[in-house]
CSV table of C-alpha atoms in Angstrom, one decimal:
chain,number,residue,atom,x,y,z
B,1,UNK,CA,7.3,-48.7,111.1
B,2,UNK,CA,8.5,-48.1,114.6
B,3,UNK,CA,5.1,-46.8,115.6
B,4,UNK,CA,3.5,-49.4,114.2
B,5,UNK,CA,5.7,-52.4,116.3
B,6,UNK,CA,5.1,-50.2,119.5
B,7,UNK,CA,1.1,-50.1,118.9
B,8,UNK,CA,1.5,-54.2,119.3
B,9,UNK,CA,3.9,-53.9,122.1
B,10,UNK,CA,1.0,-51.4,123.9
B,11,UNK,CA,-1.5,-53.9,123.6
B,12,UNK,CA,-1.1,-57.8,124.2
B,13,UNK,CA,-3.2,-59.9,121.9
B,14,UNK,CA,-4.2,-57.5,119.7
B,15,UNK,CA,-2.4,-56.4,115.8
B,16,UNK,CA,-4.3,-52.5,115.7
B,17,UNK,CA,-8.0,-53.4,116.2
B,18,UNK,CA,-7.4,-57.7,115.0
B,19,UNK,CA,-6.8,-60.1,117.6
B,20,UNK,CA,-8.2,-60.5,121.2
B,21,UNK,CA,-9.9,-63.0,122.7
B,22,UNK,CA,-13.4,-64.3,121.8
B,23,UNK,CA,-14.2,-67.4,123.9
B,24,UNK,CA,-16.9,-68.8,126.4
B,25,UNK,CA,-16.4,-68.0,129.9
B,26,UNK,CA,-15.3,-71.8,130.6
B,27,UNK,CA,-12.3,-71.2,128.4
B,28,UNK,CA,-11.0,-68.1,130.0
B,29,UNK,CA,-9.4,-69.7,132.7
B,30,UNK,CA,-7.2,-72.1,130.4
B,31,UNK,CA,-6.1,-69.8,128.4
B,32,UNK,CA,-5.2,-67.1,130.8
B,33,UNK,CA,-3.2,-70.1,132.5
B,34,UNK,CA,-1.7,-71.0,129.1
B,35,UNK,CA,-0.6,-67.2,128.5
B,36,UNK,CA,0.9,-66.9,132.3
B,37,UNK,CA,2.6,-69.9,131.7
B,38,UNK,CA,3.9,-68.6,127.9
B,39,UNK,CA,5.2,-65.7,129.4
B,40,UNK,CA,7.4,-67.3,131.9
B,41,UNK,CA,9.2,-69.7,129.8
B,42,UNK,CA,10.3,-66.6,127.5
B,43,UNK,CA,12.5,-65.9,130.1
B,44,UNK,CA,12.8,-69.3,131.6
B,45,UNK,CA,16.6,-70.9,130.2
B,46,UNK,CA,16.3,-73.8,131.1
B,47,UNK,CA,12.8,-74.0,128.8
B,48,UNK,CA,14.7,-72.4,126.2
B,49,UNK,CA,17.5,-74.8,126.0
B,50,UNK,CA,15.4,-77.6,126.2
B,51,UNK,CA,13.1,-76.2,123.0
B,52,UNK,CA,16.4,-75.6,121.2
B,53,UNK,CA,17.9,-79.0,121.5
B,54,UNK,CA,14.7,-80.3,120.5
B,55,UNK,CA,14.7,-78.1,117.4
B,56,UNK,CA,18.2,-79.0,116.3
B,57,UNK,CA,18.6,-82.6,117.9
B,58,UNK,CA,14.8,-84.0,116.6
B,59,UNK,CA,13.4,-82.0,114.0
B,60,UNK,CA,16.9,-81.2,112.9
B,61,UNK,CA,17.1,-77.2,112.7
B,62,UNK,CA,18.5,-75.3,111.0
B,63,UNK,CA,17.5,-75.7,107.9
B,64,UNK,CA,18.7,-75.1,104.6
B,65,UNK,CA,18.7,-71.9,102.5
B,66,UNK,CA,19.0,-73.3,98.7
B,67,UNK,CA,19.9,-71.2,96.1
B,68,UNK,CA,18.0,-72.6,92.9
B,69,UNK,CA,20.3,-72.3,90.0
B,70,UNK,CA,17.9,-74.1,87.8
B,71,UNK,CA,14.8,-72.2,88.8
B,72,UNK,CA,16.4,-69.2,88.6
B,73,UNK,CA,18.1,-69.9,85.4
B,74,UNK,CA,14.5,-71.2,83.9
B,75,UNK,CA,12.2,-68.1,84.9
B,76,UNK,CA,15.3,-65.4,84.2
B,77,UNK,CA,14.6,-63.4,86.7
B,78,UNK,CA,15.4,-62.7,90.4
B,79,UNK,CA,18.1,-65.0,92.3
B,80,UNK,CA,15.9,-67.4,94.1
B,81,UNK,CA,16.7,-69.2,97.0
B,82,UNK,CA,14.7,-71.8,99.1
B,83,UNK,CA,14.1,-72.0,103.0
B,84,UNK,CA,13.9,-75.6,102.9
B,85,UNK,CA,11.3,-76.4,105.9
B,86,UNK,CA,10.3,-79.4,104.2
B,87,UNK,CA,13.8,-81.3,105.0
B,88,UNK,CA,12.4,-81.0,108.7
B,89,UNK,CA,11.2,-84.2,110.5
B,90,UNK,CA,7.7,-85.0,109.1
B,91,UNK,CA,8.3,-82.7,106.8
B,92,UNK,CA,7.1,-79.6,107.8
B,93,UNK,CA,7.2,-76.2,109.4
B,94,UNK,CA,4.8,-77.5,112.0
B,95,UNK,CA,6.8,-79.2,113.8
B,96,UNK,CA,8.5,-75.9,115.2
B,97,UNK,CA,5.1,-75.0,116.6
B,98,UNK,CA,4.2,-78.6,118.3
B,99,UNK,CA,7.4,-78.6,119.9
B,100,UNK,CA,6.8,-76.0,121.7
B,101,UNK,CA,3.1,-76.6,122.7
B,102,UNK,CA,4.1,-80.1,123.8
B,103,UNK,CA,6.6,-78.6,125.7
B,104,UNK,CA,3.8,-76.2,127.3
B,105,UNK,CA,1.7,-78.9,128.1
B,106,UNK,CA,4.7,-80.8,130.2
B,107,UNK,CA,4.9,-77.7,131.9
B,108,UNK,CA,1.3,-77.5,132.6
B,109,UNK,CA,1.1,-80.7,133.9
B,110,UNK,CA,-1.4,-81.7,131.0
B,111,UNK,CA,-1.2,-85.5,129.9
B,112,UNK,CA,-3.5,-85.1,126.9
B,113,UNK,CA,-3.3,-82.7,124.0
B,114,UNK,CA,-6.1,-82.4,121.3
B,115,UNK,CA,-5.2,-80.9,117.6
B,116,UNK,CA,-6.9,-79.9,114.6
B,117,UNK,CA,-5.6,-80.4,111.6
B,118,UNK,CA,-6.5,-80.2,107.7
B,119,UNK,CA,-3.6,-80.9,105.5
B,120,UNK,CA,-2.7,-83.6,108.3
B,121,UNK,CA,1.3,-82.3,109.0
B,122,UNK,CA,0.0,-80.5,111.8
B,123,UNK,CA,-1.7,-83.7,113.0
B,124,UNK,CA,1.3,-85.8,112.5
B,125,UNK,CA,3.7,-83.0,114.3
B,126,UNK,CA,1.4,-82.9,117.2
B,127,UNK,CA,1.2,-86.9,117.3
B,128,UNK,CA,4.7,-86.6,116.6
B,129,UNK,CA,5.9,-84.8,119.8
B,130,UNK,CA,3.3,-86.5,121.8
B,131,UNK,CA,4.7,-89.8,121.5
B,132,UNK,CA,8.3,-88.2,122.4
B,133,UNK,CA,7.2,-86.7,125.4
B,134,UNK,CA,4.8,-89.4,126.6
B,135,UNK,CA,1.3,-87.3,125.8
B,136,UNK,CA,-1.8,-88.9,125.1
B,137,UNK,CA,-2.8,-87.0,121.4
B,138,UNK,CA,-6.6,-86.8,119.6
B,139,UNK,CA,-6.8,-85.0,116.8
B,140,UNK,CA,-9.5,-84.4,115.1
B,141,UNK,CA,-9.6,-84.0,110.9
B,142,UNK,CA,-12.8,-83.3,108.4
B,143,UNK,CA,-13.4,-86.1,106.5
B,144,UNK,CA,-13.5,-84.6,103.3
B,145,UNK,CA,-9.6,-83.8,104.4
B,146,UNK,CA,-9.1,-87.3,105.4
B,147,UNK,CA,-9.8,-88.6,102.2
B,148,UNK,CA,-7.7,-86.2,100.2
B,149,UNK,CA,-4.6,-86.8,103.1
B,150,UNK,CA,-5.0,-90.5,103.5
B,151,UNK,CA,-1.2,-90.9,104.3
B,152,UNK,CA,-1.0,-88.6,107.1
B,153,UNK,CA,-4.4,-90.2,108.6
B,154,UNK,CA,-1.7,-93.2,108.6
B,155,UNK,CA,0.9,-91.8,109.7
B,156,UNK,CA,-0.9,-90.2,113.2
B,157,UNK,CA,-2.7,-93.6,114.0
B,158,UNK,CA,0.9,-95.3,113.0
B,159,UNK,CA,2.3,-92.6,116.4
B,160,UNK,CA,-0.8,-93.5,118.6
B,161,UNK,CA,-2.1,-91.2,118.0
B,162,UNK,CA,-6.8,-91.2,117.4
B,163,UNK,CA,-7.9,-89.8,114.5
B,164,UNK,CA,-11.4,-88.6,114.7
B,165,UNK,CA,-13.6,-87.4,111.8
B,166,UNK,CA,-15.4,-84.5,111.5
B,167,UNK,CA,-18.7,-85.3,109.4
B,168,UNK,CA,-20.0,-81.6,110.0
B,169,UNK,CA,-20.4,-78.4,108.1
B,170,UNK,CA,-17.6,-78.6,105.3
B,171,UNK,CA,-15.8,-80.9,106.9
B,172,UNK,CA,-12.7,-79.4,106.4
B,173,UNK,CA,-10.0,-77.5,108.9
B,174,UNK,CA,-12.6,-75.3,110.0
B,175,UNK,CA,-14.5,-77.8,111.5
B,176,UNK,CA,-12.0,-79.8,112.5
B,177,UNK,CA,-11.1,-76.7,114.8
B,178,UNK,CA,-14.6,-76.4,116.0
B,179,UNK,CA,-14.7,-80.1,117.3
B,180,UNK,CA,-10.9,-79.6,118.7
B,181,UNK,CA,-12.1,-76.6,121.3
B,182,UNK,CA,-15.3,-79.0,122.5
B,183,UNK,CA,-13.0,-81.0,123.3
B,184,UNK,CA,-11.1,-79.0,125.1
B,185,UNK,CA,-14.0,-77.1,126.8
B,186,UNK,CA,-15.2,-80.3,127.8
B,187,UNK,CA,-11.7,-81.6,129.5
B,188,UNK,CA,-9.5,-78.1,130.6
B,189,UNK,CA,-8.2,-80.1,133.3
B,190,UNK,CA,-6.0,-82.6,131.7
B,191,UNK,CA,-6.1,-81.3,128.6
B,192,UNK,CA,-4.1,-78.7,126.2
B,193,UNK,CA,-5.3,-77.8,122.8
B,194,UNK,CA,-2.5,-77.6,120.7
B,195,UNK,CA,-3.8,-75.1,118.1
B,196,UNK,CA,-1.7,-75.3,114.6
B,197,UNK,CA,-1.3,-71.8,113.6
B,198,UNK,CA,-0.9,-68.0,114.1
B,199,UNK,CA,-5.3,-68.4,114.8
B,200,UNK,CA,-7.5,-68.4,117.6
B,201,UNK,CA,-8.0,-66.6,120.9
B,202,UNK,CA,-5.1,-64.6,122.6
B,203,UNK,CA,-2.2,-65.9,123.3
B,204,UNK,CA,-2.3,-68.6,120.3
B,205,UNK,CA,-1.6,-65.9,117.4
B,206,UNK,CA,1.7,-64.4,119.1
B,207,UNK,CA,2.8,-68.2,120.8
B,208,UNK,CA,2.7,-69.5,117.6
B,209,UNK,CA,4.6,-66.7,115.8
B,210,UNK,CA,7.1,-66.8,118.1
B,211,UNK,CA,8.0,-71.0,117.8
B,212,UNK,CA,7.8,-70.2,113.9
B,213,UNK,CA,10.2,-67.1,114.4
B,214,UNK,CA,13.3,-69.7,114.0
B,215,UNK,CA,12.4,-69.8,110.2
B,216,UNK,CA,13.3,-66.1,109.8
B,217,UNK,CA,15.9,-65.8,112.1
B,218,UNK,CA,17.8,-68.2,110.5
B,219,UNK,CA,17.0,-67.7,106.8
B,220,UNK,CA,18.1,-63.5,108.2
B,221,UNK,CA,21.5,-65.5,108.8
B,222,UNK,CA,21.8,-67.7,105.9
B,223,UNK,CA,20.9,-65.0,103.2
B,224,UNK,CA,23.3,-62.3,104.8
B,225,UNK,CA,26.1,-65.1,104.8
B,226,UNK,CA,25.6,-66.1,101.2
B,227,UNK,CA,24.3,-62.8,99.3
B,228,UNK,CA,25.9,-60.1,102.2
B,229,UNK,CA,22.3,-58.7,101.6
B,230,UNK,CA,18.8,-58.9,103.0
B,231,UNK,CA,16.5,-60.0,100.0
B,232,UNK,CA,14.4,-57.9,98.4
B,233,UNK,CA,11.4,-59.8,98.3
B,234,UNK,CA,9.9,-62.8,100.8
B,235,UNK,CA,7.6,-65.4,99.8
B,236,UNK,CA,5.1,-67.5,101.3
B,237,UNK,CA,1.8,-69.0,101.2
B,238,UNK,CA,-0.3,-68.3,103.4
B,239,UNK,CA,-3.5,-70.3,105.1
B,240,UNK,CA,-4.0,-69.5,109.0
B,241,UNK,CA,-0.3,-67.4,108.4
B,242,UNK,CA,2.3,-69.7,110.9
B,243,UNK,CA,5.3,-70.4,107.9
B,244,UNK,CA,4.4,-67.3,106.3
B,245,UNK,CA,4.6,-64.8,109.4
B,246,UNK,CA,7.5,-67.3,110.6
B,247,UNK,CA,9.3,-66.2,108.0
B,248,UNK,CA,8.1,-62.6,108.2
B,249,UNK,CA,8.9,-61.7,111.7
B,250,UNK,CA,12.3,-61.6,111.6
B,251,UNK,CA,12.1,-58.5,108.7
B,252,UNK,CA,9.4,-56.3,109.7
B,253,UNK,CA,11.6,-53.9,110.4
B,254,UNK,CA,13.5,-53.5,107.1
B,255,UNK,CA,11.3,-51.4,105.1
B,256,UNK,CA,13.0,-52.4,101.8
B,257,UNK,CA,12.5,-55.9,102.5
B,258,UNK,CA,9.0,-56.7,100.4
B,259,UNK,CA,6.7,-59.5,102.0
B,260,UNK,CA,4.3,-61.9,99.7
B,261,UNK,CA,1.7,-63.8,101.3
B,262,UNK,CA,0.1,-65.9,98.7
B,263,UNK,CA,-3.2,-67.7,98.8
B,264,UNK,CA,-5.9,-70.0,97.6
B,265,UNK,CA,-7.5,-68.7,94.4
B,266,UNK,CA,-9.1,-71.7,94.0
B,267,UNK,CA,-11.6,-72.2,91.2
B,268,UNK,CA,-11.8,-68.7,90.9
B,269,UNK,CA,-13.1,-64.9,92.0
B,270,UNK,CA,-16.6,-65.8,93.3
B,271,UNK,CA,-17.8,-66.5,97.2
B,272,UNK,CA,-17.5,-70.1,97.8
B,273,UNK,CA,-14.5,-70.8,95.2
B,274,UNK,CA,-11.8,-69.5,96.9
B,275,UNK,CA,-10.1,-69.2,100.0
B,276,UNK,CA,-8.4,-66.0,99.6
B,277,UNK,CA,-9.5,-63.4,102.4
B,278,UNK,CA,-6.8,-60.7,101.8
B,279,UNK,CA,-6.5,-60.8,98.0
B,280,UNK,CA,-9.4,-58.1,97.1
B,281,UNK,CA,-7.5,-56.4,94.6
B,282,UNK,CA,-7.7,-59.3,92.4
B,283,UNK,CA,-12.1,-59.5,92.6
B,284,UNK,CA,-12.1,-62.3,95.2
B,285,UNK,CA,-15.1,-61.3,97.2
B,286,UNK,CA,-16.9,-62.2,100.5
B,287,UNK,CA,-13.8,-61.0,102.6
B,288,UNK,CA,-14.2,-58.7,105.6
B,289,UNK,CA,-13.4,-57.7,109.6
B,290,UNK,CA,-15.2,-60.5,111.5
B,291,UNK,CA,-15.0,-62.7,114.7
B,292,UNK,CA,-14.1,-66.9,113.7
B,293,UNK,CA,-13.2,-69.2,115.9
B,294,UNK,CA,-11.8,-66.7,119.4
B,295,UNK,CA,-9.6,-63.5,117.3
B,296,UNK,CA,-11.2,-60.9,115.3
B,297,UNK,CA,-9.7,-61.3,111.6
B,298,UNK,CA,-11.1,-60.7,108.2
B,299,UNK,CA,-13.1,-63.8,107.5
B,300,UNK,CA,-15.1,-65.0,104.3
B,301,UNK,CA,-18.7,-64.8,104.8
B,302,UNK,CA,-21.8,-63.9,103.1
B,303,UNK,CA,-24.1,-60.8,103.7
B,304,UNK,CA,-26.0,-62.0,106.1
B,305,UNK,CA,-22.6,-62.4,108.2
B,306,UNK,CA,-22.7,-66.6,107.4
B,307,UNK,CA,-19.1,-68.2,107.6
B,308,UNK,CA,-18.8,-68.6,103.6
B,309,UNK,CA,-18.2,-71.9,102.0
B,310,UNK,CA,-14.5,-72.3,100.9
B,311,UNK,CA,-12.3,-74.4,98.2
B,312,UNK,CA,-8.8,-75.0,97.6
B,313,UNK,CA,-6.9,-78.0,95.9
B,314,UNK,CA,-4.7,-77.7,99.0
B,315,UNK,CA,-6.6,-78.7,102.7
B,316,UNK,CA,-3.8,-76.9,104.2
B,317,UNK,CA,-4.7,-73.2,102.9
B,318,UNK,CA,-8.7,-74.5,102.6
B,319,UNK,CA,-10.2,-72.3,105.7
B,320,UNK,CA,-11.8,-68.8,105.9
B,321,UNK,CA,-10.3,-66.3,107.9
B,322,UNK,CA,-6.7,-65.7,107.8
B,323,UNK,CA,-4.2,-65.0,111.4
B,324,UNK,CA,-4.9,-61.4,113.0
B,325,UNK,CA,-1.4,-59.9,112.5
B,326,UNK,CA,-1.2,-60.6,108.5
B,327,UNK,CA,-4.9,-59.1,108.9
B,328,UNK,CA,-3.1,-55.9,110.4
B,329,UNK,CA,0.2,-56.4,108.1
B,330,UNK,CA,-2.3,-56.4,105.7
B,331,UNK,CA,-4.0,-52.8,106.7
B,332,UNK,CA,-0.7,-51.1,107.1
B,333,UNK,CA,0.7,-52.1,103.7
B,334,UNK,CA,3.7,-53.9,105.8
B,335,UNK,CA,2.8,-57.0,103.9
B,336,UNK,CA,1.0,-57.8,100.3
B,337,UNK,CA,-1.0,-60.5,99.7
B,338,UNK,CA,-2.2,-62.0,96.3
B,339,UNK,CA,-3.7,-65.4,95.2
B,340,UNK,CA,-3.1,-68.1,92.5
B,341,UNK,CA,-5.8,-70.6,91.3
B,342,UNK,CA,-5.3,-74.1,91.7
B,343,UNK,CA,-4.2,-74.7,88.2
B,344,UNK,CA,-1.6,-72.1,88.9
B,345,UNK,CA,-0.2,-74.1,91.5
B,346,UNK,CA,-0.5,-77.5,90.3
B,347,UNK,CA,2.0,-75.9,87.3
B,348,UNK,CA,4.4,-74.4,89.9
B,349,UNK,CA,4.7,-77.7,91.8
B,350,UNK,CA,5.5,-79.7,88.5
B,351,UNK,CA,7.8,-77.0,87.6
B,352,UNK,CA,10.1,-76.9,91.1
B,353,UNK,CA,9.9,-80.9,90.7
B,354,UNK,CA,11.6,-80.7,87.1
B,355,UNK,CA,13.5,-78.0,87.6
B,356,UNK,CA,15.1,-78.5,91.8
B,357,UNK,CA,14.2,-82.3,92.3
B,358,UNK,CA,12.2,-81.0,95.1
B,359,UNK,CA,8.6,-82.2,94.9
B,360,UNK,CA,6.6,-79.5,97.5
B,361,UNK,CA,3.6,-79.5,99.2
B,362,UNK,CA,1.1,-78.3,97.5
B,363,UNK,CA,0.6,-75.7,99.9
B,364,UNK,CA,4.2,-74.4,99.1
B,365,UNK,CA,3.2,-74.5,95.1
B,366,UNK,CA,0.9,-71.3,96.2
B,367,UNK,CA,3.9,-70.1,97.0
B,368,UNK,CA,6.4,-71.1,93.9
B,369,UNK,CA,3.1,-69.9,91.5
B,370,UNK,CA,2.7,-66.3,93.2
B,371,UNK,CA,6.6,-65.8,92.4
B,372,UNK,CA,6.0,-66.6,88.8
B,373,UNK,CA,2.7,-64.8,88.5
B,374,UNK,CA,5.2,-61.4,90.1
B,375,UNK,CA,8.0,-62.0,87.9
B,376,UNK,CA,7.2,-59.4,85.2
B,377,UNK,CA,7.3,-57.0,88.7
B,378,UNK,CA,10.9,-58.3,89.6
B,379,UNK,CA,14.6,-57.4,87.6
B,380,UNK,CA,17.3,-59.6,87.5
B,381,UNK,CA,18.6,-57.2,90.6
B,382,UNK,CA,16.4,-59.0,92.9
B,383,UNK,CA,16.8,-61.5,95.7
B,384,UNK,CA,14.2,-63.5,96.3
B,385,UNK,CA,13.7,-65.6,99.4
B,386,UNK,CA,10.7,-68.5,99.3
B,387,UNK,CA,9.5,-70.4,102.0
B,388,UNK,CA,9.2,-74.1,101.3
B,389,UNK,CA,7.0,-75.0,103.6
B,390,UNK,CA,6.3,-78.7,103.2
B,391,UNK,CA,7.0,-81.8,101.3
B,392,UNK,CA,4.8,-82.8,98.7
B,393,UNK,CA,4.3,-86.8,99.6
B,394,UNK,CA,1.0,-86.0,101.4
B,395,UNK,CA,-0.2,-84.7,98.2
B,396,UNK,CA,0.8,-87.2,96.0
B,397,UNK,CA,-2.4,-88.9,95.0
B,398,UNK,CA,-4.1,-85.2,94.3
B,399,UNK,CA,-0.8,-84.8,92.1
B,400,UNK,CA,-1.3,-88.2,90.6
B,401,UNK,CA,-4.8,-87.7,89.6
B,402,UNK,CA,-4.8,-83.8,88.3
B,403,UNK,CA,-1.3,-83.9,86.4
């Protein structure tokens, strides 16, 4: 394993061959500033404090590690216990991540940022810290998201946030990213595009990993404190990767320590009903080494090299490639990776709701549902730690109308 976190070390940007940075020539120069910059404030204290006091004093780190008696007791199995992200303000892990972009941006001297978002809590974390820093925030959404998400759509305008619609392509995340980098092509100068996940051109993929590091560190902590263990098993579902490789980081190192990524099965197996790029061993097809969006990643795609269509129940795991380092985690056998349908996860959700009080996204459902589909893998032995990413309000009317 040592070799393996050395080969990264040897070569910024880039997880083995994945990574790197595949952008016009007009967005070279802002992300070289935006990495130069990066690198100083990992050193810089007085950065450091200020991101911490943000984390505990606004979104109100650290958060919780739950053991769930009552899921535990209901599936029999492995002792369960719940990294409770979704107690965070606006109710998600992304806030971590916009924190410390926002903070970037000050730093830059950038009044405007510009977001992406599909599930919206990236969009409301971004409009979020822009309004406490004094930013000027667009973020731009699919509309086929912005129906599905209504709420959050409320929620940025309610910040200040403009919401703009994406009409094009799927209109989904993926093309809510492709309008988010015109933008910023179009205004480098005064503008920072705070990009949502462990995605994207060199230095996005490690930056973002690092402001969702906090997740593992502290459930590393919480876990040792309560079990005097490390878990044997880490869950997490997994769309770009930022919650899932959040909670990852922190354990690469311990070999005995098993790492889940779980993602969209969708409708099923076939090109086009799925979102599931690293999940081959199942039949979910159209997945291989490509270039989306600035990294090189496995991405969904047809034979003729076509981004591939993709479905989820959940906008927030609905895209089709997947971050460069799970690509490499991935490769290496570090981390596995598996998928649940949607009907899988609508079941998980209801059961965590019924079982914890604890309504999740249904992002984090992907998560609850691959534990269950594992369980006949797992012994009472095991120690199971699951990332609950989000709340589940933002997916209430999806809930409503399939339950």
């Amino acid at each position: 394993m040592s070799t393996i976190l050395r080969s990264v070390t040897m070569a910024p940007g880039r997880f083995g061959p994945y990574g790197g940075r595949y952008v016009p020539e007009t967005l070279m120069v802002p992300l070289l500033e935006l990495e130069r910059v990066y690198e100083t404030t990992r050193t810089d204290a007085a950065f450091q404090a200020e991101f911490a006091n943000l984390l505990k004093n606004f979104a109100g780190r650290p958060t919780p590690l739950q053991f769930a008696s009552r899921l535990t007791a209901k599936l029999a199995g492995p002792r369960i216990y719940l990294k409770r992200e979704d107690l965070l303000h606006t109710g998600a892990h992304k806030i971590n991540n916009a924190i410390g972009q926002g903070l970037l941006a000050v730093k830059m001297g950038k009044p405007r940022i510009v977001a992406e978002t599909g599930a919206g809590q990236h969009g409301v974390a971004s409009a979020t810290v822009a309004a406490h820093l004094g930013l000027e925030c667009v973020v731009y959404m699919g509309t086929e998201d912005m129906a599905r998400q209504a709420l959050n759509v409320t929620c940025i305008r309610m910040l200040g946030a403009e919401v703009i619609g994406v009409d094009s392509g799927s209109r989904t995340l993926k093309d809510a990213i492709n309008e988010a980098m015109r933008d910023w092509v179009t205004n480098v100068r005064t503008t920072h595009y705070l990009l949502g996940s462990v995605l994207g051109a060199h230095p996005y993929p490690t930056m973002v990993r690092d402001f969702q590091s906090v997740i593992g560190r502290e459930a590393r902590g919480q876990i040792l404190a309560a079990e005097r263990r490390l878990p044997t098993h880490l869950f997490a579902c997994v769309g770009g990767g930022s919650n899932s490789i959040g909670l990852f980081h922190d354990f690469l190192r311990d070999a005995d320590v098993k790492m889940i990524g779980i993602e969209a099965g969708g409708r099923g197996p076939g090109l086009g009903e799925h979102a599931a790029r690293l999940a081959a061993a199942q039949g979910f097809t159209g997945a291989r080494p490509g270039v989306l969006q600035g990294t090189y990643t496995y991405v969904l795609q047809n034979e003729d090299g076509q981004i591939a269509a993709t479905h989820s129940v959940s906008a927030g795991l609905d895209y089709p490639a997947i971050g460069p380092e799970h690509a490499w985690l991935a490769d290496q056998g570090r981390a596995e990776y598996a998928a649940v349908s949607d009907a899988a996860a609508l079941d998980a959700a209801r059961l965590l709701a019924r079982t914890e009080g604890i309504i999740p996204a249904l992002e984090s459902a992907h998560a609850i549902a691959g534990l269950v589909a594992r369980l006949p893998r797992m012994s009472k032995d095991d120690l199971v730690i699951l990332n609950l990413s989000g709340r589940g309000d933002k997916d209430m009317d999806t809930y409503s109308r399939l339950l």
